[in-house]
Structures are given as structure tokens and as C-alpha cells.
Amino acid sequence: MISIRTDLALEARELYKQRQKREVPGVKVDVIDKGEVKVTKVSITSQEGAKNMGKPVGNYITIEAPGLRERDRATEDTASHALKEQLRELINLDNQTKILVIGMGNWNVTPDALGPRVTSKLMVTRHLMKIMPDKVERGLRSVSALAPGVLGITGMETSEIVQGTVEKTRPDVIIAIDALASRNMDRISTTIQLADTGISPGSGVGNKRLALNKEILGVPVIAIGVPTVIDAATLASDTLDHLLSAMAKQAKEGSAIYNILSDMDKGEKVRLINEVASPYIKHLMVTPKEIDTIIDDVAKVISRGINMALHDNVNDTGDIQYFMH
Amino acid sequence: MISIRTDLALEARELYKQRQKREVPGVKVDVIDKGEVKVTKVSITSQEGAKNMGKPVGNYITIEAPGLRERDRATEDTASHALKEQLRELINLDNQTKILVIGMGNWNVTPDALGPRVTSKLMVTRHLMKIMPDKVERGLRSVSALAPGVLGITGMETSEIVQGTVEKTRPDVIIAIDALASRNMDRISTTIQLADTGISPGSGVGNKRLALNKEILGVPVIAIGVPTVIDAATLASDTLDHLLSAMAKQAKEGSAIYNILSDMDKGEKVRLINEVASPYIKHLMVTPKEIDTIIDDVAKVISRGINMALHDNVNDTGDIQYFMH
Amino acid sequence: MISIRTDLALEARELYKQRQKREVPGVKVDVIDKGEVKVTKVSITSQEGAKNMGKPVGNYITIEAPGLRERDRATEDTASHALKEQLRELINLDNQTKILVIGMGNWNVTPDALGPRVTSKLMVTRHLMKIMPDKVERGLRSVSALAPGVLGITGMETSEIVQGTVEKTRPDVIIAIDALASRNMDRISTTIQLADTGISPGSGVGNKRLALNKEILGVPVIAIGVPTVIDAATLASDTLDHLLSAMAKQAKEGSAIYNILSDMDKGEKVRLINEVASPYIKHLMVTPKEIDTIIDDVAKVISRGINMALHDNVNDTGDIQYFMH
Amino acid sequence: MISIRTDLALEARELYKQRQKREVPGVKVDVIDKGEVKVTKVSITSQEGAKNMGKPVGNYITIEAPGLRERDRATEDTASHALKEQLRELINLDNQTKILVIGMGNWNVTPDALGPRVTSKLMVTRHLMKIMPDKVERGLRSVSALAPGVLGITGMETSEIVQGTVEKTRPDVIIAIDALASRNMDRISTTIQLADTGISPGSGVGNKRLALNKEILGVPVIAIGVPTVIDAATLASDTLDHLLSAMAKQAKEGSAIYNILSDMDKGEKVRLINEVASPYIKHLMVTPKEIDTIIDDVAKVISRGINMALHDNVNDTGDIQYFMH
């Protein structure tokens, strides 16, 4: 069986089901439909499930809100609230909980800039709690935030900077925001994944970054990810599918190549395309044309959800009540 | 015959030759090899040539500098100088010539931001010539610059803003900078095209922007363009070719679909892919991952070339001699 | 009498009253107090008033909202609504009215970037009205927007670009947004001035930019301005006042210099400081430390007010209902 | 004696000499004149010197290059080379030396963004040394870089993040870049100070940030600072001086206030102004109007100097030889 890497547990499960024609063993799935927003909880409960999904044991929550693409304000509010609720379920907050938010990614590459843009919009309060604890209104928790950059910018592993910072500042829980790749264009900027397993670097060759998870950092790590790029090989594969079905209407089926191509599942096709076209496409990225606006909008949705989850006095519309003069 | 739209005269000619196995009638080609930089002059000399090429009669000069991709400083200097020389051949400058440079494109979309970034680096002098003509050093010419934005930003056609500005400020010649699409990944940021035909909006449906050319504006318009995006359909087509040749090694040739696909030329394939996959890919753009840095580097090369071409006192390394305190 | 230039009609009137101990002849003043927001209408009704105020005959409306400084969301909403109402009073909109918004100023100098940032947040619709008039929802009006840059960036007068654009696109009314200088630090980002007189360049030496007004452009011009910088000479003068009153407590009054300084009014002092310290301070600007955030916030308040004023379907919270997919 | 805080050792010494009419005891001064660039070495050699100067014992090197203000390219090159030489004198580099560069400051406040802009232009190599030591050309050293942000952005002390990162990545020496305040407008962007004492937070109230120095971090810390803002109180004081000397020509000398003001030295005047006007001016910053361009230019000068100092294969013009494809 060919193992296909995808950042989304939802997609991993779909791929498995598509191929094996059954639910993934060792995986439990729960769906909550909230109108504009659909929440799916995929729990990997055993090592068998982890192997089948290519992901560690843990909880993966996906918030799907197609309306985010149309920049619909009501959907944005609903998505922020859904994120708040799911975050609060994953994290056991008490009044003293100290949270460090890590904005992963490269601020110079628009689709990879999601993490840094989210941290720039957070209500950071840790320094206020320390300096004037009595003046800080009730309901605020100690929040710190860091966008450590990427290896090419700092020369250092993200995990080295984060580990050092964690040891010095001793947060109780970490939230790490990252941009993901999706195999499906429709997920770009409309799907938010939370996972209580932290961030695991690719197990394959070429990615030696260390994990951000409880094992390494000593405190729970909640990962929040949003697809912002499409894999170029996936794009080529999808287009090929469109092409083949269009041609099938005119051409005789049953030919050798046609059969080979239509028998392959998407995972195999992407792998094959990667193999033959890799030197050509590996430096490319495929994004929506309006990616800059998209990243800004999603960063707002996510930062609001986090602000509402971590602080009690953030008002109901998800807007920040400014607390500093 | 299927007409393929490409922004580069060089590619249009290659496509024609590939299909017709001969040089394009009505087109004259001249190649100057300068080591790291290759200059090709394609002159469309007759209406027949224009029809064959899908472009108006005029001169198209292409500067190819693959080294620009490696950010090689010597190549950057050579490319800037080549641009200077070709610009000076296309424009008949005297001391009194007044030039308006238009930076086309959308500054919010990185690969489309080339024009605005170039105009932001120009030695703009028109206001100095008017206010203190005697104080301006010899060798400076009157240069003005405008980045008018795009339809979605202003609600106005670029040509409306440019026409109005031209009528009020009366330049003698216009240089318009624009980002182009290429069918070839290797051309991204390494090929500069100059044309004395101005900028003609696509003749097809959906593009109603008016031309920027001598006919409309009353003064000569030199277009400078650099490919910064790859057409998504081209990417899919190229990947398909890679895929087919890889499969051909294992699979029986002669099958129906295989024959159809391998007989098509690239132009037809791209057209077909566009037809079937258009709703899927039309909102996507394919760019190198490091597009932000690339645009900055190319904008520097082009602005230096223009500064050296339009002013006499810009020093030999292409750097700006600052003339204002 | 020494004439002091100030961008705000409110300040001009205060200065006159302070010196002359009476209301300005030829000027009518109306104050509406709305709690967090105070609206003052200063109407210059005669040439005598114009001379006294150093401003053309017309209506000057000032919205003062000190709470904007604390980034209070409720005050922001109230200020946006006040702007909407005052704009609608100044402009006679019908369904067919076409509006061009001009974002004046230099996007490279933070405190001068207000205009461009406002235009970047507007609901621009003119191109949609033309292409698919039937598809555009009721209540939208034709809005176009342009940030023409400044003389140092384009080499062209703002008025040249605007005049040309107006002639080609034929709007019915123009709104021009500009950053102002104030003599009072407390006004920075908390005061919005509307004027139906357009924008008149300084009458003094060194400012030769032409006006943007009905006389020049043929259509009414509404100016919206917000103070974003303090005059360095004003800062010095104010500090000097603080210093003198502090010293007066210890030192003998009646000394020559003391008398001279305390007898001068603020206008004279600023003029004198400008005279003696001009080469020193003319290249400086004085802004609040958090100017970048301030400009963004105020740009949001103003763009919301304009969006609500010009379109009928913008919802009550002042947020944009996205109307394009 | 009133102690005046200034970021520049040069200014501290000038103030002392001005008041005490003699060289500072415990301080050694050396001046090297290189034409466009003047290098002054102030060594504080004893605790007495440290007390007199208000700075720790150590070496303070100032590179003064007034031509940087005119953006003169030759001066920029000379300044970069001077910085390289002085850095190499302060740091004992061998082939294995690992350097961490810290870009201090707030990237959202233009004059405070110098540090982050410098780190963004560095040749960062640490990750390459680790992954492919044999492929890295000779002459490259292990360089990492971090812009940790400021307390208001991260909620964490700069020193917490830096200490943690240092413990995890074990550099041999640290270079910390910071924007400084000057008492003299002419120093803005034209003076570069190096110090082998690291960065000490203000000793006064309100500044509780911890030091970045050898004592705290365990490795030597070289501080590089450039003045980018003027103290508002200094501006007021300077303007007052201009005013007084202008008035002195007309007015009778010998009056009480006049005598008081002209007898005070600048330090006392600034302190007095700060005392009386502090609530008014403490939130203000005074910068040149073209601060954005200035910061970019200086960041280039400094990053080139550092790149040349830390790597051997950076070419003579100070430009980066790109070493990665």
C-alpha cells in the first residue's frame, strides 16, 4: 500500500476509505453540523490507527467553513467561535494557565505567513501580568507569542528556539499555528485543523526539523493549521483526471494507458507525478490569485478564536476589547 | 490551426516553428550572444507576420539571462546594461525628451507587483526640471512615473488613468512595465522583453482593457515585460508530458489515448486542458516559492537599466548617483 | 496681525478668538454633542470670514472623538456613523451618482499614508456597474478610487493626475482624503474634518501644488482630513510655554525676555521658532510612537464611514458586506 | 552633578568635557580619520571612568560618516568596510567561530526596526554548516540570526528569548543590533557605535529588561547601534537655544530668565524640559521625514559590514556572493 502524506487527518481518512472501502481501523469519527460550519473530530485511538493514518495517536478536529472563501462576515464569526469552543475543549484552562503561541512559517512567503500574521494579532498579556497583576482586569490570562521564523531565515531549527524559550518562560501549554498543504483546492483557507498531538516534522528524507510536542517540550502542544497551498503534483493529477474523463467521452475506452490511469487512485497518481516531474515542480507553489487577502482574512478568524478562547473578557463579536492605553 | 496566446514573441515564434517546421513568414530574427546574456530581436514586418505571431507589427527584443535566477551580481549588471542599450535603440532620446514610466499591475499580488516595484525605484525628476531647471545637473531628463493600479483596485481602466495623465502632463514617450505569463518555468524572472508596440489587451473574451499604444496615447509606447507566473494549464500539460513519456517506457505504445495525447502539440494540449479544467484552475497561479525575493531582484535590474537609459549621469555600475539632498 | 496657517478650521477659529476675544466675523458655528463624539460645524459665510480664517468660504465640519485614541470599538463605530451622516449631508446622492475617492499622500511615510490606506479599504464598484449593471445589487453606487502619490514619487502634481482622470472617467463628485498637521497633540488621530471646499494648497512660498476643488475639477470636492503629525515648531513652542511657566514660579517676573515670551501668542511664537530654527527642524516630523497602528485604525474608521455613506447595503456595524465572489 | 543618559559614549564624553572642561578621568580616546569616515575609540578603563560616563567598563567604537545622509555610495562602502574592520578587531574569529546575530527592536515602528531589517539581510549559514559541512565553501562561518521582537509584541523579555536560544544553539559570540536615540539630529543614520559591553537596559525606573552581556549569556556580546530618533526634549532644548540666541541680538542681555537659560548646559536644560513637559512629550518621537528610506539604507550598510566581517568569501564591494541555489 502506498502511504500518502497529507497534512489533514480528514484527507488521510478519506484516502484510506476510498482505497479500502471501509472506515479506518483504530480511528473514531464524530461529525457536528452547525450550518455554515461543520466540525469533524477524528480520534486516532491506537497504534494501528496511527499507522493507517500516517499520524500520531491523538485528536484531530477539523472546522470546515466553505463560506470563508466568500469572506462572509457571519461565517467568519461562526468559525472564530467554533475555534474558540474546540480550543477550550482541548485545553484545560484555569485562571492561572500560561499560554505561549508560536506562529510557525516564513513571513516572506505569503502562503507560509499565516502563523506570523496570527501572532501579530493576538492579545499578548504576559508582561502585563508580571508587571501589574492587580491592574489587569479579571479574565485575562498570561499569553505570550513568538514567530521564530524558518531555518532559511534564522539558521536555527524552529524547535531549538521554541525549546529555549519554553525553558526560560515556562508556559503551561503551547499553541502552534502553521500553514498546511492540501490536496484539494476547495480547502484553501476554508478548513481549520486542530490537533492535540503538536507538530511532527515529515518522517521522510529532507526534513530534519524536530517535533514540537509534549514529549519534546514537556507541555501539551495544540497545533492549529490551515491549508494555504495546493501541492503542484496534486494539481497536475486533478487536471489529468479532468482531461481523461473529457477524452473518455470521445475516445475508445479500454486502451492500455487509459486503463492504467483510470485505475490508479489519486494517491498513486500524485506519487507517480512527483516521481517523474519532481525536479520540474518541486520549486513551484500553487495558490489562489488573491492569496494575500486570503491569508489576512484567515489570520483574523484564527486570532479572534484564540483571543476569545484564552481570555474571558473578549466580547461576543470576537473583537478585541482594548485593555491598554 | 490553433492560435496560442503567449506574452512572449520568442515563444510565439518557437511554437510556430515547432508546428510548421519553418521560420515564420513576415518575421525577421536576429540573435546577439553576449555570454551570460542573449539578446534576440524578433521583428514582425508585415501583416502576415502579425497574423502568424498573434501580435502587432513591430520590434520585440528579448534579453535572456538565466544567471538572474542564481542572483548573480555580474549577470544582473550585464542584464541592466543590455536593457539600457536596447531601450536607447528603441527610443530616440534628445536632451529635452520627457518620459513617463507606467508601472502596470497589482501591488497586492506579489507576481503582479513588478511594475509598481520598478516605478518605486526610478529616478523621478520631472518636478525638479520644472522648479529649478538650472540647478539640475546636465544629463538628467524629465522622468515621471505612475503605478495606476488595476481595475479591481481603482474601478477604472488603467488606460483611462494613463490617457488622462498623458493629456495633462504631455510626455514624449511612455515606458510601460508589466508582469507576463510564460509557458516555460525557466523563463520566470530570467527573460526581459521589450516591444515598441505598447501593450495590447488580450483580444479574447473577458479582457476589455484598452490598449496602451501610440494609436491611443498619441506618443510611442515601449513595453517592458518579465514573466513572473506560469500558466496553470501549461504546468498541467508539461507534467502530463513527463508522465506520458515515463509511462511509455513501461506501457504498450499505440494505444488510442496515448496516440492522441502524444500527437497533440503543446499548444493544443494547453487549450484542451484549459477547456476541461478551466473552472478548476482559472483562479490559481503557479509561481516559484521564493517569488517575493525574485520580484525584488528583477525590479532592481529593470529600474537600473531604465535609470541608466534615461539619464546620462548614472554611473557605470548602474547604481543611482543621488542628486537630491 | 500675524496669519497662522492651520489645517483645521476649528483651530483657526480658536486662534482668532484667543487673540481677538470674540467670535470670528463672517463665521457661523454650530455644535452637536453626541456623547463620545462631538460634531462642530464651522461655516465661513463671507469673504470677511474667509480672510479672518485664512480659508475659503464654505462648510467645515469637525468630528472630535477622543476615544479613538484608546482604540475603543464603540467610539470607532460612532465616529464612522457620524462621518457617514455628515458626508451624506454634504453630498446630494441619488442612485446614479458616481463618486471618485482620491487618497492623497505618500504611502512611504507612515503619517502621510492615511489617504492611500483609506482608498485601499473602499468598496470600489465602478467597473462592476459598467460590466454587469443588472447583477449589481440595489443600493450600490459607482465608486472609483485612486491614490495618485506625491510629487516626489511621481514627478507630477497630484492635481495633474486627478484632473486627467476626472476628464476621462467623469465622476459627479470627488472625495479627497488627506493627512493633516495639527497644533495640538490631542487631536492626532481623534479629529476628522470634512470640508466642501476641496483642498487648497498652501498660499505661501514653496507649495505650488494646484488646488483640488470645484473650480478646477468642475465637480464638487469634499475633503476629509485627519491630523497625524504635529508641527515641530508647535512642539517646541508648547514645550517652551511649559518651561516658562515652570520657571516663572521660581524666577522674578518682569524681566525683559520673560515679558517678551509670555506676551507673544502661540501663533507668533511658532512663527518665530520657525524663523530661527527652520533649517534645523524642517526635515523633522513629530508623531506618536505607535503611529503605524494609529493610521491603520483611523483608516478603518474613515473607510467604513465612506462605504456606508456611498452604498446603501453596507450593514449597520459598518462592516463591508462582501458582494463579489 | 546631573547625570545625563545618552546611548552614545561619544556624546557622554562630550557632555562631560563641556561641563568639566577636561578629559574624562578613567577614559582613553583614540581618533582615526579616514576621510569620509572618522573612527573614534573610547575606552572606559576603570570604575571611575564608568561612573563618569554612565556606562560599563569596555571599548566603545564610533564610526561617523556624515556622507551616509546623502546616500553616497562610496561613503556607504567605506562605512561598511570600517564596520568590518572594527568588528574583526573586537571579535577573535577563527574558522570554527559560531556567531548569533540578534536584531533588537520593533519591526512595526520604523525607527525601531533597524535590528530586524539588518538580520533579514544577513548571510545565514548555520543550517548549511550542519547539513552539508563539506559542501560549504571555505571561508564561511556558522551564522545564525534572530529578531526576537519587543516586550509589547511577545509578552517576553528579549533576554528570555535570547538566553533560551543561546543555551540551545551554543554560539561562541553574539552581535546585537539596536536603534539608538541621539541628542543630535546630525547623528541620525550617520553614526555607528560598536561596544564590547553588550546591551545594558536603562538603570532607571520603568526599564526592567535584563541585559544582554557576557555575564548573563556566558559569551561575549558585541553591540552595534545607530541613532534613528531624536529625543523630543532635546529637540525642544535645541530650538530654545536657537530662539534665545536670536532674541539676544535684539533684547537686552542680563535679564534674569535669559541668564538662567543661557547658563544652563544642555544636559540640565533637557532634564528640566523633561520634568516640566514629560507627560506631553513622552509618547512622541521625532524623526527625519524620510525615515523609512534611511532605515533601509543603514540596514544595508550594517548588514554588508557584518557579512564581510563574518565570512571570508564576501567580495570586496561588500555585496553578497550568493552561495545557495
Coordinates of C-alpha atoms in Angstrom, one line a residue, chain D residues 137-322:
Chain D
E137 CA 32.8 26.8 0.6
R138 CA 35.8 27.7 2.6
G139 CA 35.6 31.0 4.4
L140 CA 32.0 30.7 5.5
R141 CA 31.4 30.7 9.2
S142 CA 28.3 29.4 11.1
V143 CA 26.0 32.4 11.4
S144 CA 22.5 32.3 12.8
A145 CA 20.1 35.3 13.3
L146 CA 17.1 36.1 15.3
A147 CA 14.8 39.2 15.6
P148 CA 13.1 38.3 18.9
G149 CA 10.6 41.3 18.9
V150 CA 9.9 43.5 21.8
L151 CA 8.0 43.1 25.1
G152 CA 4.8 44.6 23.8
I153 CA 4.8 42.1 20.8
T154 CA 5.8 38.9 22.5
G155 CA 5.0 39.4 26.2
M156 CA 8.5 38.1 26.9
E157 CA 11.7 39.9 27.7
T158 CA 14.1 39.9 24.8
S159 CA 16.7 38.5 27.1
E160 CA 14.5 35.5 28.0
I161 CA 14.2 34.5 24.3
V162 CA 17.9 35.2 23.6
Q163 CA 19.1 33.3 26.7
G164 CA 17.0 30.3 25.8
T165 CA 18.1 30.3 22.2
V166 CA 21.8 30.7 23.2
E167 CA 21.5 27.7 25.5
K168 CA 20.1 25.5 22.8
T169 CA 22.3 26.7 19.9
R170 CA 25.6 27.4 21.7
P171 CA 27.1 30.3 19.7
D172 CA 30.6 31.5 20.6
V173 CA 29.8 35.2 20.2
I174 CA 26.7 37.3 19.9
I175 CA 26.3 40.5 17.9
A176 CA 23.2 42.6 18.9
I177 CA 21.9 45.3 16.6
D178 CA 19.8 48.1 18.1
A179 CA 18.4 51.5 17.2
L180 CA 19.5 54.3 19.5
A181 CA 18.4 57.7 20.5
S182 CA 20.7 60.6 19.9
R183 CA 20.8 64.2 21.3
N184 CA 22.0 65.5 17.9
M185 CA 20.0 65.4 14.7
D186 CA 23.1 65.2 12.6
R187 CA 23.9 61.8 14.0
I188 CA 20.7 60.2 12.8
S189 CA 21.7 57.4 10.5
T190 CA 25.3 58.7 10.1
T191 CA 26.9 57.3 13.3
I192 CA 27.5 53.6 14.1
Q193 CA 28.6 52.7 17.6
L194 CA 30.2 49.3 18.4
A195 CA 30.6 48.2 22.0
D196 CA 32.1 45.1 23.5
T197 CA 30.0 45.6 26.6
G198 CA 26.7 44.2 25.2
I199 CA 23.4 45.9 25.8
S200 CA 22.5 47.2 29.3
P201 CA 19.0 48.2 29.9
G202 CA 18.5 51.6 31.4
S203 CA 19.3 51.7 35.1
G204 CA 16.3 54.0 35.8
V205 CA 12.8 53.2 36.8
G206 CA 10.5 51.8 34.1
N207 CA 13.0 49.7 32.3
K208 CA 13.2 46.3 33.8
R209 CA 14.5 44.5 30.7
L210 CA 17.6 42.4 31.5
A211 CA 21.0 42.9 30.0
L212 CA 22.4 41.1 27.0
N213 CA 26.1 40.7 28.0
K214 CA 28.8 38.2 28.8
E215 CA 27.8 38.0 32.4
I216 CA 24.3 36.9 31.6
L217 CA 24.8 35.0 28.4
G218 CA 28.1 33.4 29.0
V219 CA 29.6 34.5 25.7
P220 CA 30.9 37.9 24.6
V221 CA 28.2 40.3 23.2
I222 CA 29.1 43.0 20.7
A223 CA 26.5 45.7 20.4
I224 CA 26.1 47.7 17.2
G225 CA 23.9 50.7 17.5
V226 CA 22.8 53.6 15.2
P227 CA 20.8 56.7 16.3
T228 CA 17.5 56.8 14.5
V229 CA 15.4 59.1 16.7
I230 CA 16.0 62.3 18.4
D231 CA 14.8 62.8 21.9
A232 CA 11.8 65.2 21.9
A233 CA 13.2 67.1 24.9
T234 CA 16.5 67.6 23.1
L235 CA 14.7 69.0 20.1
A236 CA 12.8 71.4 22.4
S237 CA 16.0 72.4 24.1
D238 CA 17.9 73.0 20.9
T239 CA 15.1 75.0 19.5
L240 CA 15.1 77.1 22.7
D241 CA 18.8 77.7 22.3
H242 CA 18.3 78.9 18.7
L243 CA 15.4 81.1 19.9
L244 CA 17.4 82.6 22.8
S245 CA 20.4 83.5 20.6
A246 CA 18.1 85.0 18.0
M247 CA 16.4 87.1 20.7
A248 CA 19.6 88.0 22.4
K249 CA 20.5 90.1 19.3
Q250 CA 17.5 92.3 19.8
A251 CA 17.0 92.1 23.6
K252 CA 18.9 93.4 26.5
E253 CA 21.1 90.8 27.9
G254 CA 21.4 90.4 31.6
S255 CA 17.8 89.8 32.3
A256 CA 17.1 87.1 34.9
I257 CA 15.5 84.4 32.8
Y258 CA 17.9 85.0 30.0
N259 CA 20.8 84.5 32.3
I260 CA 19.3 81.4 33.8
L261 CA 18.7 79.8 30.5
S262 CA 22.0 80.6 28.9
D263 CA 23.9 79.5 31.9
M264 CA 22.4 76.0 32.0
D265 CA 24.2 73.4 30.0
K266 CA 22.3 71.4 27.5
G267 CA 22.0 68.4 29.8
E268 CA 20.4 70.4 32.5
K269 CA 18.0 72.1 30.1
V270 CA 16.9 68.7 28.6
R271 CA 16.4 67.4 32.2
L272 CA 14.3 70.4 33.1
I273 CA 12.3 70.2 29.9
N274 CA 11.7 66.6 30.5
E275 CA 10.5 67.4 34.0
V276 CA 8.0 70.0 33.0
A277 CA 6.9 68.7 29.7
S278 CA 7.2 65.0 30.2
P279 CA 3.5 64.0 30.2
Y280 CA 3.2 66.0 27.0
I281 CA 6.2 64.6 25.0
K282 CA 6.9 61.2 26.3
H283 CA 4.7 59.5 23.8
L284 CA 6.2 61.4 20.9
M285 CA 9.1 60.6 18.6
V286 CA 11.0 62.9 16.4
T287 CA 12.4 61.5 13.2
P288 CA 13.5 62.7 9.8
K289 CA 10.6 62.7 7.3
E290 CA 12.4 60.2 5.1
I291 CA 12.9 57.7 8.0
D292 CA 11.7 54.7 6.1
T293 CA 14.4 55.1 3.3
I294 CA 17.0 56.0 5.9
I295 CA 16.5 52.8 7.9
D296 CA 16.7 50.7 4.7
D297 CA 20.0 52.3 3.7
V298 CA 21.6 52.0 7.0
A299 CA 20.5 48.4 7.4
K300 CA 22.2 47.7 4.1
V301 CA 25.5 49.3 5.3
I302 CA 25.5 47.4 8.5
S303 CA 24.5 44.0 7.1
R304 CA 27.2 44.3 4.5
G305 CA 29.8 45.1 7.1
I306 CA 28.7 42.2 9.2
N307 CA 28.6 39.8 6.2
M308 CA 32.1 40.8 5.3
A309 CA 33.4 40.5 8.8
L310 CA 31.9 37.1 9.5
H311 CA 32.6 35.4 6.2
D312 CA 35.8 35.4 4.2
N313 CA 34.3 34.9 0.7
V314 CA 32.2 38.0 0.6
N315 CA 33.6 40.2 -2.2
D316 CA 35.3 43.4 -2.0
T317 CA 32.4 45.7 -2.9
G318 CA 30.6 44.3 0.1
D319 CA 27.9 42.6 -2.0
I320 CA 26.8 39.2 -1.1
Q321 CA 28.1 36.4 -3.3
Y322 CA 25.1 34.2 -3.4

